[in-house]
Amino acid sequence: MVAKLVGASVLACLVGFVALRGAAGAEPALFESRQLTPSGEYTGGIEGPAVDAAGTLYVVNFGRQGTIGKLRLGATRSELFARLLGGSIGNGIRFDREGRMYIADYKKHNVLVIEAGQSTPQVYFHSDRFNQPNDLAVASDGTLFASDPRFPHSGQIWRMCGVATERVAAR
């Protein structure tokens, strides 16, 4: 009986110590996530968030497919930024150093561009050899790269340097 009582007391002390240690030694969270926009503002095809130099967030498929929404710094609702070319549906978005926005258009096999200060997309690059350009990356020298998956098991990467474009990797 005494052994059980001592064991229970030791266990209670350990639990209390751990609880106090956890509360006193708790570190603040490094990141906190929270919903920025109301549910339903974007379609189920929401993709490609990217931020410009001013801190404005751009995301494809605002309200319906084929659009880009923007969420200004501190805002709680997005607004329409651009409508893509007829039948185009965006995926990834990236900005270059000059503030041009590039959009991977998987539906029409394009990479679109919107010049800084504008909201009208133009075709930057098109290829019938694209499967469905998806994500984009811009190198420090301005070279644009596009991932191009071919579901379910293969894909390729494209490099676009001005007018010269080449497939750099394929599976």
GROMACS .gro file of C-alpha atoms in nm:
model
  171
    1MET     CA    1   0.000   0.000   0.000
    2VAL     CA    2   0.279   0.239   0.093
    3ALA     CA    3   0.460   0.154  -0.232
    4LYS     CA    4   0.150   0.237  -0.435
    5LEU     CA    5   0.107   0.567  -0.248
    6VAL     CA    6   0.473   0.664  -0.299
    7GLY     CA    7   0.455   0.564  -0.667
    8ALA     CA    8   0.141   0.773  -0.720
    9SER     CA    9   0.300   1.072  -0.544
   10VAL     CA   10   0.615   1.051  -0.755
   11LEU     CA   11   0.405   1.023  -1.073
   12ALA     CA   12   0.194   1.325  -0.970
   13CYS     CA   13   0.510   1.530  -0.906
   14LEU     CA   14   0.657   1.434  -1.244
   15VAL     CA   15   0.336   1.524  -1.427
   16GLY     CA   16   0.322   1.858  -1.244
   17PHE     CA   17   0.688   1.931  -1.321
   18VAL     CA   18   0.645   1.849  -1.690
   19ALA     CA   19   0.332   2.065  -1.709
   20LEU     CA   20   0.506   2.360  -1.543
   21ARG     CA   21   0.820   2.313  -1.751
   22GLY     CA   22   0.612   2.299  -2.068
   23ALA     CA   23   0.429   2.621  -1.984
   24ALA     CA   24   0.737   2.810  -1.866
   25GLY     CA   25   0.966   2.678  -2.142
   26ALA     CA   26   0.717   2.712  -2.426
   27GLU     CA   27   0.854   2.903  -2.721
   28PRO     CA   28   0.637   3.128  -2.932
   29ALA     CA   29   0.518   2.981  -3.261
   30LEU     CA   30   0.746   3.064  -3.550
   31PHE     CA   31   0.457   3.087  -3.794
   32GLU     CA   32   0.087   3.136  -3.757
   33SER     CA   33  -0.150   3.068  -4.042
   34ARG     CA   34  -0.487   3.228  -4.088
   35GLN     CA   35  -0.739   3.257  -4.366
   36LEU     CA   36  -0.686   3.584  -4.559
   37THR     CA   37  -0.987   3.586  -4.790
   38PRO     CA   38  -1.348   3.474  -4.754
   39SER     CA   39  -1.425   3.115  -4.851
   40GLY     CA   40  -1.546   3.086  -5.208
   41GLU     CA   41  -1.359   3.388  -5.344
   42TYR     CA   42  -1.148   3.156  -5.560
   43THR     CA   43  -1.243   2.841  -5.750
   44GLY     CA   44  -1.123   2.493  -5.662
   45GLY     CA   45  -0.851   2.558  -5.922
   46ILE     CA   46  -0.684   2.819  -5.701
   47GLU     CA   47  -0.310   2.812  -5.777
   48GLY     CA   48   0.007   3.009  -5.825
   49PRO     CA   49   0.019   3.268  -5.551
   50ALA     CA   50   0.294   3.525  -5.608
   51VAL     CA   51   0.371   3.862  -5.451
   52ASP     CA   52   0.491   4.170  -5.637
   53ALA     CA   53   0.746   4.423  -5.507
   54ALA     CA   54   0.470   4.629  -5.341
   55GLY     CA   55   0.347   4.327  -5.140
   56THR     CA   56   0.030   4.267  -5.341
   57LEU     CA   57  -0.064   3.899  -5.363
   58TYR     CA   58  -0.186   3.763  -5.700
   59VAL     CA   59  -0.366   3.430  -5.737
   60VAL     CA   60  -0.528   3.259  -6.037
   61ASN     CA   61  -0.896   3.168  -6.072
   62PHE     CA   62  -1.061   3.448  -5.877
   63GLY     CA   63  -1.436   3.385  -5.887
   64ARG     CA   64  -1.409   3.175  -6.203
   65GLN     CA   65  -1.149   2.998  -6.417
   66GLY     CA   66  -0.935   3.216  -6.643
   67THR     CA   67  -0.891   3.512  -6.410
   68ILE     CA   68  -0.631   3.654  -6.173
   69GLY     CA   69  -0.728   3.810  -5.844
   70LYS     CA   70  -0.520   4.043  -5.635
   71LEU     CA   71  -0.516   4.098  -5.263
   72ARG     CA   72  -0.359   4.427  -5.161
   73LEU     CA   73  -0.147   4.438  -4.848
   74GLY     CA   74  -0.379   4.466  -4.546
   75ALA     CA   75  -0.698   4.397  -4.747
   76THR     CA   76  -0.947   4.128  -4.645
   77ARG     CA   77  -1.106   4.072  -4.987
   78SER     CA   78  -0.952   4.010  -5.327
   79GLU     CA   79  -1.042   4.203  -5.639
   80LEU     CA   80  -1.025   4.116  -6.006
   81PHE     CA   81  -0.687   4.201  -6.158
   82ALA     CA   82  -0.704   4.042  -6.505
   83ARG     CA   83  -0.901   3.817  -6.735
   84LEU     CA   84  -0.687   3.577  -6.932
   85LEU     CA   85  -0.707   3.525  -7.307
   86GLY     CA   86  -1.009   3.328  -7.438
   87GLY     CA   87  -0.998   2.978  -7.295
   88SER     CA   88  -0.671   3.026  -7.104
   89ILE     CA   89  -0.651   2.899  -6.746
   90GLY     CA   90  -0.362   3.006  -6.529
   91ASN     CA   91  -0.157   2.800  -6.293
   92GLY     CA   92   0.176   2.932  -6.163
   93ILE     CA   93   0.258   3.305  -6.142
   94ARG     CA   94   0.603   3.465  -6.109
   95PHE     CA   95   0.745   3.818  -6.133
   96ASP     CA   96   1.078   3.923  -6.283
   97ARG     CA   97   1.300   4.207  -6.159
   98GLU     CA   98   1.130   4.454  -6.393
   99GLY     CA   99   0.789   4.373  -6.243
  100ARG     CA  100   0.655   4.173  -6.537
  101MET     CA  101   0.413   3.899  -6.434
  102TYR     CA  102   0.440   3.559  -6.605
  103ILE     CA  103   0.151   3.314  -6.593
  104ALA     CA  104   0.164   2.946  -6.688
  105ASP     CA  105  -0.146   2.881  -6.900
  106TYR     CA  106  -0.188   2.505  -6.893
  107LYS     CA  107  -0.506   2.498  -7.100
  108LYS     CA  108  -0.376   2.679  -7.411
  109HIS     CA  109  -0.009   2.568  -7.384
  110ASN     CA  110   0.120   2.922  -7.324
  111VAL     CA  111   0.328   3.125  -7.091
  112LEU     CA  112   0.157   3.463  -7.070
  113VAL     CA  113   0.310   3.794  -6.966
  114ILE     CA  114   0.157   4.108  -6.819
  115GLU     CA  115   0.384   4.410  -6.836
  116ALA     CA  116   0.448   4.608  -6.517
  117GLY     CA  117   0.171   4.861  -6.458
  118GLN     CA  118  -0.064   4.683  -6.699
  119SER     CA  119  -0.338   4.421  -6.657
  120THR     CA  120  -0.371   4.286  -7.011
  121PRO     CA  121  -0.204   3.948  -7.071
  122GLN     CA  122  -0.011   3.874  -7.389
  123VAL     CA  123   0.135   3.546  -7.511
  124TYR     CA  124   0.501   3.540  -7.415
  125PHE     CA  125   0.563   3.186  -7.540
  126HIS     CA  126   0.349   2.916  -7.697
  127SER     CA  127   0.436   2.560  -7.791
  128ASP     CA  128   0.223   2.273  -7.909
  129ARG     CA  129   0.495   2.058  -7.747
  130PHE     CA  130   0.390   2.180  -7.403
  131ASN     CA  131   0.186   1.923  -7.212
  132GLN     CA  132   0.042   2.175  -6.967
  133PRO     CA  133   0.286   2.433  -6.828
  134ASN     CA  134   0.241   2.444  -6.456
  135ASP     CA  135   0.490   2.616  -6.227
  136LEU     CA  136   0.737   2.890  -6.316
  137ALA     CA  137   1.071   3.013  -6.184
  138VAL     CA  138   1.273   3.321  -6.278
  139ALA     CA  139   1.653   3.305  -6.245
  140SER     CA  140   1.858   3.606  -6.135
  141ASP     CA  141   1.958   3.668  -6.500
  142GLY     CA  142   1.590   3.680  -6.604
  143THR     CA  143   1.578   3.332  -6.757
  144LEU     CA  144   1.230   3.185  -6.718
  145PHE     CA  145   1.177   2.815  -6.646
  146ALA     CA  146   0.850   2.623  -6.667
  147SER     CA  147   0.764   2.280  -6.534
  148ASP     CA  148   0.549   2.087  -6.777
  149PRO     CA  149   0.395   1.770  -6.631
  150ARG     CA  150   0.245   1.494  -6.836
  151PHE     CA  151   0.024   1.307  -6.598
  152PRO     CA  152   0.042   1.059  -6.452
  153HIS     CA  153   0.411   0.967  -6.475
  154SER     CA  154   0.633   1.205  -6.672
  155GLY     CA  155   0.714   1.564  -6.748
  156GLN     CA  156   0.972   1.809  -6.873
  157ILE     CA  157   1.127   2.145  -6.790
  158TRP     CA  158   1.152   2.433  -7.036
  159ARG     CA  159   1.396   2.725  -7.035
  160MET     CA  160   1.284   3.046  -7.205
  161CYS     CA  161   1.557   3.303  -7.275
  162GLY     CA  162   1.410   3.588  -7.478
  163VAL     CA  163   1.295   3.422  -7.798
  164ALA     CA  164   1.513   3.113  -7.761
  165THR     CA  165   1.342   2.827  -7.584
  166GLU     CA  166   1.463   2.477  -7.518
  167ARG     CA  167   1.357   2.170  -7.332
  168VAL     CA  168   1.620   2.120  -7.061
  169ALA     CA  169   1.498   1.800  -6.901
  170ALA     CA  170   1.245   1.533  -6.971
  171ARG     CA  171   1.143   1.204  -6.822
   0.00000   0.00000   0.00000
